[in-house]
PDB file of C-alpha atoms in Angstrom:
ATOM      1  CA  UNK F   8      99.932 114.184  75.949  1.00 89.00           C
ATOM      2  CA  UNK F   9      99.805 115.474  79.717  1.00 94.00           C
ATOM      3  CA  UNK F  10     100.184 113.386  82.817  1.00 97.00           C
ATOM      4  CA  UNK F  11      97.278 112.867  84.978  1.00 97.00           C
ATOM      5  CA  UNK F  12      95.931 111.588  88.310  1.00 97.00           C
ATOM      6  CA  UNK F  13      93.099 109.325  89.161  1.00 97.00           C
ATOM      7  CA  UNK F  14      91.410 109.849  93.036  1.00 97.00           C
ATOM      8  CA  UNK F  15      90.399 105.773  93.157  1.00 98.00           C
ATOM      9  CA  UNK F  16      94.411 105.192  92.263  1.00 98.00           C
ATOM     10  CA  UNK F  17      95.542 107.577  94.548  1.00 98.00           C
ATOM     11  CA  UNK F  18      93.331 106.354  97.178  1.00 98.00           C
ATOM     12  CA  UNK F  19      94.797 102.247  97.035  1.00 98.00           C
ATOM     13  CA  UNK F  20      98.192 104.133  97.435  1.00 98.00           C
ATOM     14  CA  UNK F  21      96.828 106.897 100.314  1.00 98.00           C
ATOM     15  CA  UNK F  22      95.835 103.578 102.310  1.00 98.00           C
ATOM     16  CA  UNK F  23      98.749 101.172 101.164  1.00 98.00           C
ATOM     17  CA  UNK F  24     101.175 103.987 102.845  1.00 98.00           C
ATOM     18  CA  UNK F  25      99.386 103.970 106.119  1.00 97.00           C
ATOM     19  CA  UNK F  26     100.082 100.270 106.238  1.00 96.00           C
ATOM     20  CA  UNK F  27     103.852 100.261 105.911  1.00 96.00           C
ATOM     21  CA  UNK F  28     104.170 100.736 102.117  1.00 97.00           C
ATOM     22  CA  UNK F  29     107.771 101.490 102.268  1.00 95.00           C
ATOM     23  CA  UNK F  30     108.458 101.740  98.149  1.00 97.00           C
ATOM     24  CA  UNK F  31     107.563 105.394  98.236  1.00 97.00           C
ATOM     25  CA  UNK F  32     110.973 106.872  99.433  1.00 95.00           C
ATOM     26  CA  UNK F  33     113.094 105.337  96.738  1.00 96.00           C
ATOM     27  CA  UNK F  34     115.170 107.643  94.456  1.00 96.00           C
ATOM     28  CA  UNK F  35     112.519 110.837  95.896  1.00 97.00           C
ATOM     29  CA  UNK F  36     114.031 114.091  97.279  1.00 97.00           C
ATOM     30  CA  UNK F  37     114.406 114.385 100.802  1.00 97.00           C
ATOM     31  CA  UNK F  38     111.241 117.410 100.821  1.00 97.00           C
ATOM     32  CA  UNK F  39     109.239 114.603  98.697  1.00 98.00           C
ATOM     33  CA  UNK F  40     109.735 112.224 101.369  1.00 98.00           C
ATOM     34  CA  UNK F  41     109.091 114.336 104.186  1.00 98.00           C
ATOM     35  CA  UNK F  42     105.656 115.877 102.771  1.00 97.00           C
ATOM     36  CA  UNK F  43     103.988 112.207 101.993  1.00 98.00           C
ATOM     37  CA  UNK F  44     105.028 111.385 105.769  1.00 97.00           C
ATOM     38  CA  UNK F  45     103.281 113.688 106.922  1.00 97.00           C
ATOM     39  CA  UNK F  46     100.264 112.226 105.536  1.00 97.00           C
ATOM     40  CA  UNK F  47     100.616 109.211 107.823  1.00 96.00           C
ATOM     41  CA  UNK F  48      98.554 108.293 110.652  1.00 92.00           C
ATOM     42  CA  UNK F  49      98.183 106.508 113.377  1.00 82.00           C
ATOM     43  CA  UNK F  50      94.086 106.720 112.523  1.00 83.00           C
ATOM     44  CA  UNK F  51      92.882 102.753 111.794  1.00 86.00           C
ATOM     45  CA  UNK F  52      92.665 101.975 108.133  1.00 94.00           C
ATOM     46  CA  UNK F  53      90.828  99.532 106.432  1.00 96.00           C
ATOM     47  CA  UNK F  54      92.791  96.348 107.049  1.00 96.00           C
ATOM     48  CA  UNK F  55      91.220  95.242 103.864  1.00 98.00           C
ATOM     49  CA  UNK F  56      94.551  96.987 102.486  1.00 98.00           C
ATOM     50  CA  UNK F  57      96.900  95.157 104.861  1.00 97.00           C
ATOM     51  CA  UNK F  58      96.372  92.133 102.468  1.00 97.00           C
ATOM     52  CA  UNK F  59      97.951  93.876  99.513  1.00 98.00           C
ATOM     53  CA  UNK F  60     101.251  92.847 100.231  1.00 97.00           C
ATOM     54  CA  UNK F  61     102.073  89.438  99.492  1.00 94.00           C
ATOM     55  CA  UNK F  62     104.908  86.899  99.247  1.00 90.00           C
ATOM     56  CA  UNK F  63     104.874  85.542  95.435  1.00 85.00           C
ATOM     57  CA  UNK F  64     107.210  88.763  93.895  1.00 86.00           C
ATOM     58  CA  UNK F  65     110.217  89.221  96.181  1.00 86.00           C
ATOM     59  CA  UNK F  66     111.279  92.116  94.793  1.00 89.00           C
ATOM     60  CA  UNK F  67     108.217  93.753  95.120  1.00 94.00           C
ATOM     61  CA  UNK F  68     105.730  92.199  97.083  1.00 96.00           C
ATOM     62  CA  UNK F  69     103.079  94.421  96.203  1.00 97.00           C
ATOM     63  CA  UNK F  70     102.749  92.846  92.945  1.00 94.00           C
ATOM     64  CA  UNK F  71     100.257  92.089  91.766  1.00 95.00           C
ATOM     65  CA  UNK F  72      97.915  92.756  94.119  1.00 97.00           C
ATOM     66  CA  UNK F  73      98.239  96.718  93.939  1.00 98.00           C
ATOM     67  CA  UNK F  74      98.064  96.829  90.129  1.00 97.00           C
ATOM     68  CA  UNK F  75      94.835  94.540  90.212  1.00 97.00           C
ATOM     69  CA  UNK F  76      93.416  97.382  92.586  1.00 98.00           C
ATOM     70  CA  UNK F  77      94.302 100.102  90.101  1.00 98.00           C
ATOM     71  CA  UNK F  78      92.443  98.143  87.439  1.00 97.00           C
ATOM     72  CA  UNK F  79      89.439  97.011  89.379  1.00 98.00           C
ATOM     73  CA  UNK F  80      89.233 100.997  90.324  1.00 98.00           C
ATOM     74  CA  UNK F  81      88.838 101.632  86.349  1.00 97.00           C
ATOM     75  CA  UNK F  82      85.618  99.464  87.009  1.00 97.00           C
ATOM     76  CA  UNK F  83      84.081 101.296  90.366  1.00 97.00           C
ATOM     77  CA  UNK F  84      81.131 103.859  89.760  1.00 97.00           C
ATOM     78  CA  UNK F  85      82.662 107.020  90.806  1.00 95.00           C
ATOM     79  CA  UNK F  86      79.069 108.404  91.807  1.00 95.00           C
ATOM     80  CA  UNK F  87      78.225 105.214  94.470  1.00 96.00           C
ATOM     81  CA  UNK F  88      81.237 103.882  94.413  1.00 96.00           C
ATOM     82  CA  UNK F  89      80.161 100.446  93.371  1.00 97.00           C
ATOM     83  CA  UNK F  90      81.449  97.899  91.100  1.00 98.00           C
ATOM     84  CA  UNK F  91      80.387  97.985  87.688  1.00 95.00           C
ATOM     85  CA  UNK F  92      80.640  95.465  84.900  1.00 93.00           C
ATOM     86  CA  UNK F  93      82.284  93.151  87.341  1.00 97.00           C
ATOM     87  CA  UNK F  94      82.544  90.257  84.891  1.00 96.00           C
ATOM     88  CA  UNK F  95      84.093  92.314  82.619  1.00 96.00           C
ATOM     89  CA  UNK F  96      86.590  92.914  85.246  1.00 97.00           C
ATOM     90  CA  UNK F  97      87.142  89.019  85.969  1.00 97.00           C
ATOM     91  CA  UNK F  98      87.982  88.914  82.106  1.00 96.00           C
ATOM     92  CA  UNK F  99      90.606  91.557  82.353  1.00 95.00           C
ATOM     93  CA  UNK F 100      92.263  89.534  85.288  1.00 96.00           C
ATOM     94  CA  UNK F 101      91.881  86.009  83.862  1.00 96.00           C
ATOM     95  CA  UNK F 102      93.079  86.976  80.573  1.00 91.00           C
ATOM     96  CA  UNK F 103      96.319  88.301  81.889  1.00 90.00           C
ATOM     97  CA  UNK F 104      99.042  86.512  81.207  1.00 83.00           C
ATOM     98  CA  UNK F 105     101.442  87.930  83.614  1.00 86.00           C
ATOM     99  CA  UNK F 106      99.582  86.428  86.602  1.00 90.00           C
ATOM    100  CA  UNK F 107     100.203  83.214  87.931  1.00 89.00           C
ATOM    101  CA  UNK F 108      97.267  80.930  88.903  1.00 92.00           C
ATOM    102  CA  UNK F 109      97.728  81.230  92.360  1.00 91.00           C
ATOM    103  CA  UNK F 110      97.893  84.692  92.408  1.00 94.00           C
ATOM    104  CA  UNK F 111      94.086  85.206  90.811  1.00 95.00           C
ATOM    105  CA  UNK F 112      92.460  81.809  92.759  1.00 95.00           C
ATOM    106  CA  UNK F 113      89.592  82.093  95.203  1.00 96.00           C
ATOM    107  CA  UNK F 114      91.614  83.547  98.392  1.00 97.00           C
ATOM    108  CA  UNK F 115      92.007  86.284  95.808  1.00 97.00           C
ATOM    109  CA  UNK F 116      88.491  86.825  94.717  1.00 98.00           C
ATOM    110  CA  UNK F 117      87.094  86.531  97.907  1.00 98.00           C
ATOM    111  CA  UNK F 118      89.659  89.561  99.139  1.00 98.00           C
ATOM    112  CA  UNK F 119      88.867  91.783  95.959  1.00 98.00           C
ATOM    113  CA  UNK F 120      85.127  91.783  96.742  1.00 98.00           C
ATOM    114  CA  UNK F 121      84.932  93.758  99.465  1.00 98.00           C
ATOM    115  CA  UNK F 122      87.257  96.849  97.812  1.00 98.00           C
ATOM    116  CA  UNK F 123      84.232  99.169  97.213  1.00 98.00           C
ATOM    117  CA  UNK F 124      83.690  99.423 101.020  1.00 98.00           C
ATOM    118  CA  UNK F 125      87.415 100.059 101.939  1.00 98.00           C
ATOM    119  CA  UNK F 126      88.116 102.129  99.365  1.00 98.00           C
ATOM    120  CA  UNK F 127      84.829 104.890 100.213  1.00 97.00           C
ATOM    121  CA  UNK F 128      86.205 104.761 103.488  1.00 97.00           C
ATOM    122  CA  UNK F 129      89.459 106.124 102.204  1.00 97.00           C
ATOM    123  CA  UNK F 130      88.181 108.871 100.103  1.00 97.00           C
ATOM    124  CA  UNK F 131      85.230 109.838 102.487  1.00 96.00           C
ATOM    125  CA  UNK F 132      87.918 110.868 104.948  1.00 95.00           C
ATOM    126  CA  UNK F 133      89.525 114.647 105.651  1.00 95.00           C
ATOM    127  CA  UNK F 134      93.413 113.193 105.268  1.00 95.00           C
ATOM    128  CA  UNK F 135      92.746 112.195 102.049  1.00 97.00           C
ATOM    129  CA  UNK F 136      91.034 115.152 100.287  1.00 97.00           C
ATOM    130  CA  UNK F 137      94.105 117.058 101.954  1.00 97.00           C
ATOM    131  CA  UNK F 138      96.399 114.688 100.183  1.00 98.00           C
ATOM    132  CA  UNK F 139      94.240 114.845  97.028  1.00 98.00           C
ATOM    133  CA  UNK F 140      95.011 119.113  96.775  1.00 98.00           C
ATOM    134  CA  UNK F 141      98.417 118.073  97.051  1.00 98.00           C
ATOM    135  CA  UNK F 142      98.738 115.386  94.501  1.00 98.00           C
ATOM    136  CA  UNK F 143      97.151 117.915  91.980  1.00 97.00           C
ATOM    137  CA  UNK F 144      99.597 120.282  92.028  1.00 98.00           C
ATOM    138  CA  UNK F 145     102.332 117.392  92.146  1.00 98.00           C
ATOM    139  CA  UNK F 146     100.811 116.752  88.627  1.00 98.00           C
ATOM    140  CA  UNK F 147     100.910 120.081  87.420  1.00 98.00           C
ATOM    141  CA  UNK F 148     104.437 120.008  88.347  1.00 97.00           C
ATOM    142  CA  UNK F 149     105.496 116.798  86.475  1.00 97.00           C
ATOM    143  CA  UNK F 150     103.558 118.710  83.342  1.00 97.00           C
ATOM    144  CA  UNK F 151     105.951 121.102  83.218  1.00 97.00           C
ATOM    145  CA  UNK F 152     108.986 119.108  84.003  1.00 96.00           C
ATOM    146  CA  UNK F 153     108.342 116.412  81.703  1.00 97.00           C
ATOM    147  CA  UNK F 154     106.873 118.630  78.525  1.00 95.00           C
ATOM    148  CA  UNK F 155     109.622 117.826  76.139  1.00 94.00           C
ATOM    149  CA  UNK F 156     109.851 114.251  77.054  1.00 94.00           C
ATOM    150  CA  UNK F 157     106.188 113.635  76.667  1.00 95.00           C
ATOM    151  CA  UNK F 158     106.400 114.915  73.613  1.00 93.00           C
ATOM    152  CA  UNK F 159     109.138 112.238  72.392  1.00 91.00           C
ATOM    153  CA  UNK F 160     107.027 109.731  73.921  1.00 92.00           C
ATOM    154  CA  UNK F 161     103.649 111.246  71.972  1.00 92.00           C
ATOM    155  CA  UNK F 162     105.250 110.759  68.436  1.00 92.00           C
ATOM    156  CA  UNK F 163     107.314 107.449  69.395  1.00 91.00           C
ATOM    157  CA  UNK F 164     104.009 105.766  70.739  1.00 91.00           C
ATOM    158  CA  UNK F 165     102.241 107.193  67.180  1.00 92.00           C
ATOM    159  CA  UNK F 166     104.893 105.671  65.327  1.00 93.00           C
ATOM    160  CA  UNK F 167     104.134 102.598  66.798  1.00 91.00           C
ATOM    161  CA  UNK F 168     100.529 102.630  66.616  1.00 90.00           C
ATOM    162  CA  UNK F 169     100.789 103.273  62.939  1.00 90.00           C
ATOM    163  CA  UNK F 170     103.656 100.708  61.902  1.00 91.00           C
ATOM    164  CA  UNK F 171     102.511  97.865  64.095  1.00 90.00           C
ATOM    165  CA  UNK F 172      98.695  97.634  63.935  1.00 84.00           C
ATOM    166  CA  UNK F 173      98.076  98.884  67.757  1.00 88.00           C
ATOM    167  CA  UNK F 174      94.334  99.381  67.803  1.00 87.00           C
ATOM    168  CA  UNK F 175      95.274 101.763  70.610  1.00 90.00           C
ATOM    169  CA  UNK F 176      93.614 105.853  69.996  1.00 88.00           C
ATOM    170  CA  UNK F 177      93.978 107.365  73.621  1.00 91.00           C
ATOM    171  CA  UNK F 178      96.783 107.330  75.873  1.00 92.00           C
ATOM    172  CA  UNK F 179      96.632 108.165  79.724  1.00 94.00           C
ATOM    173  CA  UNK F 180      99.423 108.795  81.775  1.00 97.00           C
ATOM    174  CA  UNK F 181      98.367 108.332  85.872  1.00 98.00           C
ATOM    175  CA  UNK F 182     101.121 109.016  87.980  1.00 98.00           C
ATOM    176  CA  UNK F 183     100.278 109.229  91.822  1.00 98.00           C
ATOM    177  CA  UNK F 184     103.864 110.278  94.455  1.00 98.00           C
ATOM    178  CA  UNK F 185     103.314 107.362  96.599  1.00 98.00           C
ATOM    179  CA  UNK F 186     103.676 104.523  94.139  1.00 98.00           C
ATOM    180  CA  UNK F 187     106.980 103.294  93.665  1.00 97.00           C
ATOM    181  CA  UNK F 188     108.518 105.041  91.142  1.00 96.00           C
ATOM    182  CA  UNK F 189     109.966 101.487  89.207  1.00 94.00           C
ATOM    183  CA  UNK F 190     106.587 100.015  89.492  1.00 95.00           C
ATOM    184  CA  UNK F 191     105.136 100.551  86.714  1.00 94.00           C
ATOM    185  CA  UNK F 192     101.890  99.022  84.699  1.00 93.00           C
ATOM    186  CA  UNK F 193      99.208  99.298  82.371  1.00 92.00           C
ATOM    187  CA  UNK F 194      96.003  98.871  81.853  1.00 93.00           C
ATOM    188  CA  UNK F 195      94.139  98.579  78.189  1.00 91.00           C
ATOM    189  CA  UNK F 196      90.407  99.384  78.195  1.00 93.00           C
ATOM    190  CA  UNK F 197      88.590  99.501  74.838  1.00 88.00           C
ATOM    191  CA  UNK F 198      90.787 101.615  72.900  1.00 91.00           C
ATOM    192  CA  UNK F 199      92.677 103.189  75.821  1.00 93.00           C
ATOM    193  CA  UNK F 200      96.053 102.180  77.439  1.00 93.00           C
ATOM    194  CA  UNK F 201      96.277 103.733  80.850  1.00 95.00           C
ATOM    195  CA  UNK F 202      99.912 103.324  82.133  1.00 96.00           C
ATOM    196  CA  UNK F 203     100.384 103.905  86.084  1.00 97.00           C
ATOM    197  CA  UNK F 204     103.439 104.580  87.942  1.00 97.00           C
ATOM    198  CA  UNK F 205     105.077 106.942  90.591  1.00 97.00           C
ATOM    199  CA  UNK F 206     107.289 108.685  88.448  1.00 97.00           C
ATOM    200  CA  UNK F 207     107.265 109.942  84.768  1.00 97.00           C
ATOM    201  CA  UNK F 208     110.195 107.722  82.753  1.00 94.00           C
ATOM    202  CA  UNK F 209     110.037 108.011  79.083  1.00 94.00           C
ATOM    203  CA  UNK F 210     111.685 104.484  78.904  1.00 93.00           C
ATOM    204  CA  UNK F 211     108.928 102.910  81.232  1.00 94.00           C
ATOM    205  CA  UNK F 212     106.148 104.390  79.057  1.00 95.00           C
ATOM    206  CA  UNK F 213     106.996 102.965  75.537  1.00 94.00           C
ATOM    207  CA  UNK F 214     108.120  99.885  77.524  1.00 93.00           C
ATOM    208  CA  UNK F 215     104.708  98.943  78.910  1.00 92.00           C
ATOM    209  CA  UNK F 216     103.397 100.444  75.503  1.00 94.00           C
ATOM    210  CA  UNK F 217     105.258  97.594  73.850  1.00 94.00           C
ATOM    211  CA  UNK F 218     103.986  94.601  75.861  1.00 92.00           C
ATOM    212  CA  UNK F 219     100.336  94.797  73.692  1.00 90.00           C
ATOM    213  CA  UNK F 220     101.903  95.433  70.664  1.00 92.00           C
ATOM    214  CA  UNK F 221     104.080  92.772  71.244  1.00 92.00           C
ATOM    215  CA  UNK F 222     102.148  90.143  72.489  1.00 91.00           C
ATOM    216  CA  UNK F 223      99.989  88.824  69.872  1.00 90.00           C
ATOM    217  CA  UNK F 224     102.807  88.143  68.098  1.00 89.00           C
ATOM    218  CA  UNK F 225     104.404  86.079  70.884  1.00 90.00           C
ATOM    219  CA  UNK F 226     101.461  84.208  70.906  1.00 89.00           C
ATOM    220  CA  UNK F 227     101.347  83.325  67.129  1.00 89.00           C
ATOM    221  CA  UNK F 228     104.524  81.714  67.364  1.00 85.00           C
ATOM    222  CA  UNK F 229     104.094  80.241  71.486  1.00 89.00           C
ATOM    223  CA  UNK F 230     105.309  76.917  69.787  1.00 90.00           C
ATOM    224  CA  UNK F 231     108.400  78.275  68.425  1.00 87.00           C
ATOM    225  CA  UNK F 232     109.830  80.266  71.804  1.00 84.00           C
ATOM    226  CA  UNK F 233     108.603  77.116  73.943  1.00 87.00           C
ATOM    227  CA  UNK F 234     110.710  74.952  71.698  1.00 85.00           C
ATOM    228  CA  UNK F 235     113.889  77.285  72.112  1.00 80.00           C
ATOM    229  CA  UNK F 236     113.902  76.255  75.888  1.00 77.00           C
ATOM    230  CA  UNK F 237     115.964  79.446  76.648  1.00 80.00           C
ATOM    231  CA  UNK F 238     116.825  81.801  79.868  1.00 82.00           C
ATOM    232  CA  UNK F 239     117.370  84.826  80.612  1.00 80.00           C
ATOM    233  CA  UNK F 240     119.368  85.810  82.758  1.00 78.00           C
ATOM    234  CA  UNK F 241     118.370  89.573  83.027  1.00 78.00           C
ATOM    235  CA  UNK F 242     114.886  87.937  84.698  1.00 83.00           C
ATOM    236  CA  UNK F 243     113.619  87.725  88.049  1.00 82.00           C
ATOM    237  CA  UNK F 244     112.233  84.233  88.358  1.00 82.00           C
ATOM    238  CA  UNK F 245     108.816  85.838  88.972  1.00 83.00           C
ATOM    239  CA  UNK F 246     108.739  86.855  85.481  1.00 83.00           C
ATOM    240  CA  UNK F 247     108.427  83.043  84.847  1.00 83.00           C
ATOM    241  CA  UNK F 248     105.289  82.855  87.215  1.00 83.00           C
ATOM    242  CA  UNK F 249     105.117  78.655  88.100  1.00 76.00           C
ATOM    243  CA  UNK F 250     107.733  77.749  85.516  1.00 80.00           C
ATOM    244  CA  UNK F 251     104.738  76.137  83.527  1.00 84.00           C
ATOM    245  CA  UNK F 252     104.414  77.389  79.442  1.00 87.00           C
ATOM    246  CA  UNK F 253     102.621  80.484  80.545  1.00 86.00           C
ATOM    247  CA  UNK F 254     105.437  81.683  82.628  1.00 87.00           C
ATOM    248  CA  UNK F 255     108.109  80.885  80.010  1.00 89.00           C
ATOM    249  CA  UNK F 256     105.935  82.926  77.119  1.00 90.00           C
ATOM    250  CA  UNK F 257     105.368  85.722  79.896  1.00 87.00           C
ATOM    251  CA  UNK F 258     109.739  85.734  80.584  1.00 90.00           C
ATOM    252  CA  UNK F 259     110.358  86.042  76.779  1.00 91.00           C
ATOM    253  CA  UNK F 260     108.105  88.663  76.355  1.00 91.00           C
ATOM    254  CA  UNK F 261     109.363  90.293  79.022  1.00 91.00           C
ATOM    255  CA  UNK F 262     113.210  90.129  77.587  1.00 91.00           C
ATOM    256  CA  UNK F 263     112.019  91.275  74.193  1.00 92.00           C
ATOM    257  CA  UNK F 264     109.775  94.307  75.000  1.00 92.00           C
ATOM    258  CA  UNK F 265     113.510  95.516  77.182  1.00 92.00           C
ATOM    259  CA  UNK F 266     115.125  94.913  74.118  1.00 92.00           C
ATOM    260  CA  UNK F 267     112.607  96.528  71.880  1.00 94.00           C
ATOM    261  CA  UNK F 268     112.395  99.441  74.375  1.00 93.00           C
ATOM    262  CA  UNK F 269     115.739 100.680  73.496  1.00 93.00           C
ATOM    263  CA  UNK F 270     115.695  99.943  70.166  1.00 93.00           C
ATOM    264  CA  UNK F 271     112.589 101.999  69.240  1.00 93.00           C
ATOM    265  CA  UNK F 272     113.895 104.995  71.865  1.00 91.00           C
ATOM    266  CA  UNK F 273     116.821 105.452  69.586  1.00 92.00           C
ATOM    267  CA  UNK F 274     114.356 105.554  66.804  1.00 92.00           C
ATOM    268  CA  UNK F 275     115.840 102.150  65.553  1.00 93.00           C
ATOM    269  CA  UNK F 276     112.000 100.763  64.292  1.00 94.00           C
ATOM    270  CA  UNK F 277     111.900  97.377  62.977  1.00 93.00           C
ATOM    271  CA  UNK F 278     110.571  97.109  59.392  1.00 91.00           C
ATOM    272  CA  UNK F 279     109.283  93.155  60.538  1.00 90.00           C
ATOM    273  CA  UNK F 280     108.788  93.080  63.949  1.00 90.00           C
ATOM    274  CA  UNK F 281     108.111  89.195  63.987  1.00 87.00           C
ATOM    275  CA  UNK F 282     111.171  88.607  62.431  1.00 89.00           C
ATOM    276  CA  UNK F 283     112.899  90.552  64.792  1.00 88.00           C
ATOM    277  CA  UNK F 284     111.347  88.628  67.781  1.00 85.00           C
ATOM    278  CA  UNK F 285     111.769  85.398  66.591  1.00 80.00           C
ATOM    279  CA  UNK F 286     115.267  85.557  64.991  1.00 68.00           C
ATOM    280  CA  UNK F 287     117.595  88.991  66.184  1.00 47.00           C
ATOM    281  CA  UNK F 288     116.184  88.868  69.591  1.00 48.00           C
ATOM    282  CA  UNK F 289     115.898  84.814  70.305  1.00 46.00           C
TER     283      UNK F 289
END
């Protein structure tokens, strides 16, 4: 397992930092810091990118407009930079259940439409091939940093994968130094889970690892957790999206993929993992 980058991913982030994204700075060294600000410019971006951040997450407001640019990237030629399969795209974000409503409605769709064009304006320019070169030897870095905890996370994500039925066979680790390093996401394509963030955490990988092993099972038994009419108080109320069903079953899956987490990372692996969501972890 070795961490990678991904140009189209570092290219949202490239843009999002020379429109105020503020996120990069936390917990980075003081020589991190200083190198990505050099990167900024007073040279006009696409205000296409201004429109990431938005008011429905307060603790980051860049959810989840920033991760649905990472995952429509997955879906942009990399030859004419062009969507592709767009409708398969429109699945992905309609099908997530972490997404309220009002964050995928047609303000949304109409805003998404024209990423091609401000993205190949972003990776057509000089400043970011420069910051490219320097993002590849970021990850080269974090390689060798990180070798012994990717290995932990290699054979606890196979252990997983084997015990629980993930239909999962490839695992991609993205990091790019601008995102912030507790945002962190995933993407599933076909038989790949990409997971994205700005910093390698061992904890954050199994963790988004979890929510798609997890989640079928929440849905089997949606009636019982619904029922339960519980809170938790570890949340942030976006977790709950509108407050509607959908948000509730989104919250508890939340709370039980933290509690999972640290289970499974001190190789604690439940033998009946729906018993263990529905009754030790209610």
């Amino acid at each position: 397992m070795k961490i990678i980058t991904n140009s189209k991913i570092s290219a949202v982030y490239f843009a999002l930092l020379q429109c105020g994204y503020d996120f990069f700075n936390i917990e980075r060294s003081k020589e991190h810091i200083d190198t990505l600000k050099r990167f900024i410019s007073t040279a006009q971006c696409p205000k296409f990118f201004n429109e990431v951040r938005q008011n429905t997450c307060a603790v980051y407001p860049y959810w989840p407009r920033a991760f649905l640019l990472e995952t429509a990237a997955h879906f942009i030629d990399d030859a004419s930079l062009e969507y592709r399969n767009f409708d398969l795209f429109k699945e992905k974000v309609f099908s997530a259940s972490n997404i309220s409503d009002a964050e995928r409605g047609e303000a949304f769709w109409d805003w998404i439409v024209r990423f091609p064009e401000a993205l190949s304006t972003i990776m057509k320019s000089k400043r970011f091939a420069k910051y490219v070169v320097f993002v590849k030897q970021w990850v080269e870095d974090q390689n060798a940093v990180h070798k012994d905890e990717l290995d932990l996370v290699q054979n606890c994500l196979e252990i997983c994968t084997e015990r629980y039925g993930s239909t999962i066979r490839d695992i991609e680790i993205c990091l790019d130094p601008i995102k912030c390093v507790y945002s962190s996401d995933y993407t599933l394509l076909d038989s790949r889970f990409i997971f994205t963030s700005g910093a390698f955490r061992a904890d954050a990988v199994v963790h988004e690892f979890l929510h798609h092993v997890v989640h079928p099972y929440i849905e089997k038994s949606s009636a019982k957790v619904l029922a339960a009419k519980q809170k938790w108080n570890d949340l942030d109320e976006s977790y709950y999206l509108s407050g509607d069903d959908a948000g509730i079953l989104n919250a508890f899956e939340e709370h039980t993929v933290r509690v999972l987490s640290a289970d499974i990372l001190a190789c604690k692996y439940p033998h009946d993992l729906n018993k263990y969501i529905l009754l030790d972890h209610h």
